[in-house]
């Protein structure tokens, strides 16, 4: 069982930056895991914004955040990050990190098993 804990959310003006962190408070993230950041704004569907495969560090991003957001992982610290630059009001949402063991398929296609409690990002 993996327990994920996000931090780093807050309020920022448009054009600003935030870095979200996601620590594995319990359990272990193995090399065959995918991890991701999702977000959900009120009245909207949940959106996967960035994914990373732990085994080789490959990443992919939603078109809406490409060039502005960077997902990364510090394996020694067992922590996932999302660096968010050039933030826009439409980035306002609750952000969640998630993890799943990958047996086949791309990280974007998987149903994530482990979820954090979320951290709020508000851009004005």
Short mmCIF file of C-alpha atoms in Angstrom, two decimals:
data_model
loop_
_atom_site.label_atom_id
_atom_site.label_comp_id
_atom_site.label_asym_id
_atom_site.label_seq_id
_atom_site.Cartn_x
_atom_site.Cartn_y
_atom_site.Cartn_z
CA UNK A 1 0.00 0.00 0.00
CA UNK A 2 1.37 3.40 -1.03
CA UNK A 3 0.32 6.57 0.77
CA UNK A 4 0.95 9.80 -1.12
CA UNK A 5 1.02 13.25 0.45
CA UNK A 6 1.03 16.44 -1.66
CA UNK A 7 2.26 19.86 -0.62
CA UNK A 8 3.23 23.17 -2.19
CA UNK A 9 -0.09 24.50 -3.39
CA UNK A 10 -1.18 28.07 -2.80
CA UNK A 11 -2.29 31.30 -4.38
CA UNK A 12 -0.21 33.07 -7.00
CA UNK A 13 -0.67 35.79 -9.57
CA UNK A 14 -0.81 35.00 -13.24
CA UNK A 15 2.67 34.56 -14.66
CA UNK A 16 4.01 33.26 -11.37
CA UNK A 17 5.41 29.86 -10.41
CA UNK A 18 4.74 27.13 -7.90
CA UNK A 19 6.35 23.78 -7.20
CA UNK A 20 4.21 20.94 -5.97
CA UNK A 21 5.70 18.00 -4.10
CA UNK A 22 4.35 14.51 -3.54
CA UNK A 23 6.02 12.32 -0.97
CA UNK A 24 5.43 8.62 -0.52
CA UNK A 25 4.66 8.62 3.19
CA UNK A 26 4.44 4.85 3.25
CA UNK A 27 5.06 2.05 0.81
CA UNK A 28 7.62 2.14 -1.96
CA UNK A 29 7.55 3.34 -5.56
CA UNK A 30 9.30 0.73 -7.69
CA UNK A 31 10.91 1.19 -11.09
CA UNK A 32 7.90 -0.29 -12.89
CA UNK A 33 5.58 2.41 -11.55
CA UNK A 34 4.00 5.30 -13.35
CA UNK A 35 3.34 8.47 -11.42
CA UNK A 36 1.30 11.44 -12.48
CA UNK A 37 -0.20 14.78 -11.58
CA UNK A 38 -3.90 15.25 -12.16
CA UNK A 39 -6.04 18.30 -11.59
CA UNK A 40 -9.72 19.00 -11.24
CA UNK A 41 -11.41 22.36 -11.30
CA UNK A 42 -14.95 22.88 -9.98
CA UNK A 43 -17.50 21.66 -12.50
CA UNK A 44 -14.86 20.13 -14.75
CA UNK A 45 -13.61 16.62 -15.37
CA UNK A 46 -10.35 15.46 -13.86
CA UNK A 47 -7.43 16.03 -16.23
CA UNK A 48 -4.09 14.26 -16.32
CA UNK A 49 -1.53 17.03 -16.76
CA UNK A 50 1.81 15.21 -16.51
CA UNK A 51 2.99 11.61 -16.34
CA UNK A 52 6.34 9.98 -15.65
CA UNK A 53 7.56 6.40 -15.90
CA UNK A 54 9.93 5.75 -13.03
CA UNK A 55 11.90 3.09 -14.88
CA UNK A 56 13.34 5.36 -17.53
CA UNK A 57 12.16 8.81 -16.52
CA UNK A 58 10.14 9.31 -19.68
CA UNK A 59 7.48 11.98 -19.40
CA UNK A 60 4.47 13.30 -21.22
CA UNK A 61 2.28 16.32 -20.76
CA UNK A 62 -1.18 17.57 -21.56
CA UNK A 63 -1.15 20.09 -24.39
CA UNK A 64 -2.49 22.72 -22.02
CA UNK A 65 0.68 22.67 -19.89
CA UNK A 66 3.44 21.77 -22.37
CA UNK A 67 6.36 24.12 -22.12
CA UNK A 68 5.18 25.49 -18.77
CA UNK A 69 5.06 22.50 -16.40
CA UNK A 70 7.80 19.98 -15.64
CA UNK A 71 7.30 16.69 -13.83
CA UNK A 72 10.30 15.12 -12.11
CA UNK A 73 11.15 12.66 -9.42
CA UNK A 74 13.92 12.47 -6.86
CA UNK A 75 14.23 8.73 -6.29
CA UNK A 76 16.54 9.17 -3.33
CA UNK A 77 13.90 11.28 -1.59
CA UNK A 78 11.02 9.16 -2.89
CA UNK A 79 9.36 12.40 -3.94
CA UNK A 80 7.57 13.53 -7.08
CA UNK A 81 7.55 17.17 -8.17
CA UNK A 82 5.58 19.39 -10.51
CA UNK A 83 7.27 22.67 -11.39
CA UNK A 84 4.65 25.06 -12.72
CA UNK A 85 5.77 28.22 -14.49
CA UNK A 86 3.90 30.94 -16.35
CA UNK A 87 0.76 30.07 -14.46
CA UNK A 88 -2.60 31.11 -15.87
CA UNK A 89 -5.98 31.56 -14.18
CA UNK A 90 -7.19 28.46 -16.03
CA UNK A 91 -4.60 26.42 -14.11
CA UNK A 92 -6.66 26.97 -10.96
CA UNK A 93 -7.67 23.56 -9.64
CA UNK A 94 -7.10 20.93 -6.99
CA UNK A 95 -3.96 19.03 -7.92
CA UNK A 96 -3.50 15.37 -7.08
CA UNK A 97 -0.54 13.05 -7.44
CA UNK A 98 -1.13 9.42 -8.22
CA UNK A 99 0.79 6.20 -8.74
CA UNK A 100 0.23 2.80 -10.25
CA UNK A 101 2.27 -0.28 -11.05
CA UNK A 102 2.66 -0.55 -14.81
CA UNK A 103 2.50 -3.95 -16.47
CA UNK A 104 1.67 -2.80 -19.99
CA UNK A 105 0.52 0.29 -21.82
CA UNK A 106 1.57 3.88 -21.53
CA UNK A 107 1.35 5.83 -18.32
CA UNK A 108 -1.41 8.03 -19.69
CA UNK A 109 -3.64 5.03 -20.39
CA UNK A 110 -3.53 3.45 -16.95
CA UNK A 111 -6.07 3.56 -14.16
CA UNK A 112 -4.18 4.96 -11.19
CA UNK A 113 -4.47 3.07 -7.94
CA UNK A 114 -2.89 5.28 -5.32
CA UNK A 115 -3.90 8.90 -4.81
CA UNK A 116 -2.94 11.76 -2.57
CA UNK A 117 -5.42 14.03 -0.81
CA UNK A 118 -4.81 16.96 -3.16
CA UNK A 119 -3.40 20.45 -2.87
CA UNK A 120 -5.18 23.59 -4.07
CA UNK A 121 -3.62 25.89 -6.66
CA UNK A 122 -5.28 29.25 -7.26
CA UNK A 123 -4.06 31.64 -9.96
CA UNK A 124 -5.52 35.14 -10.12
#
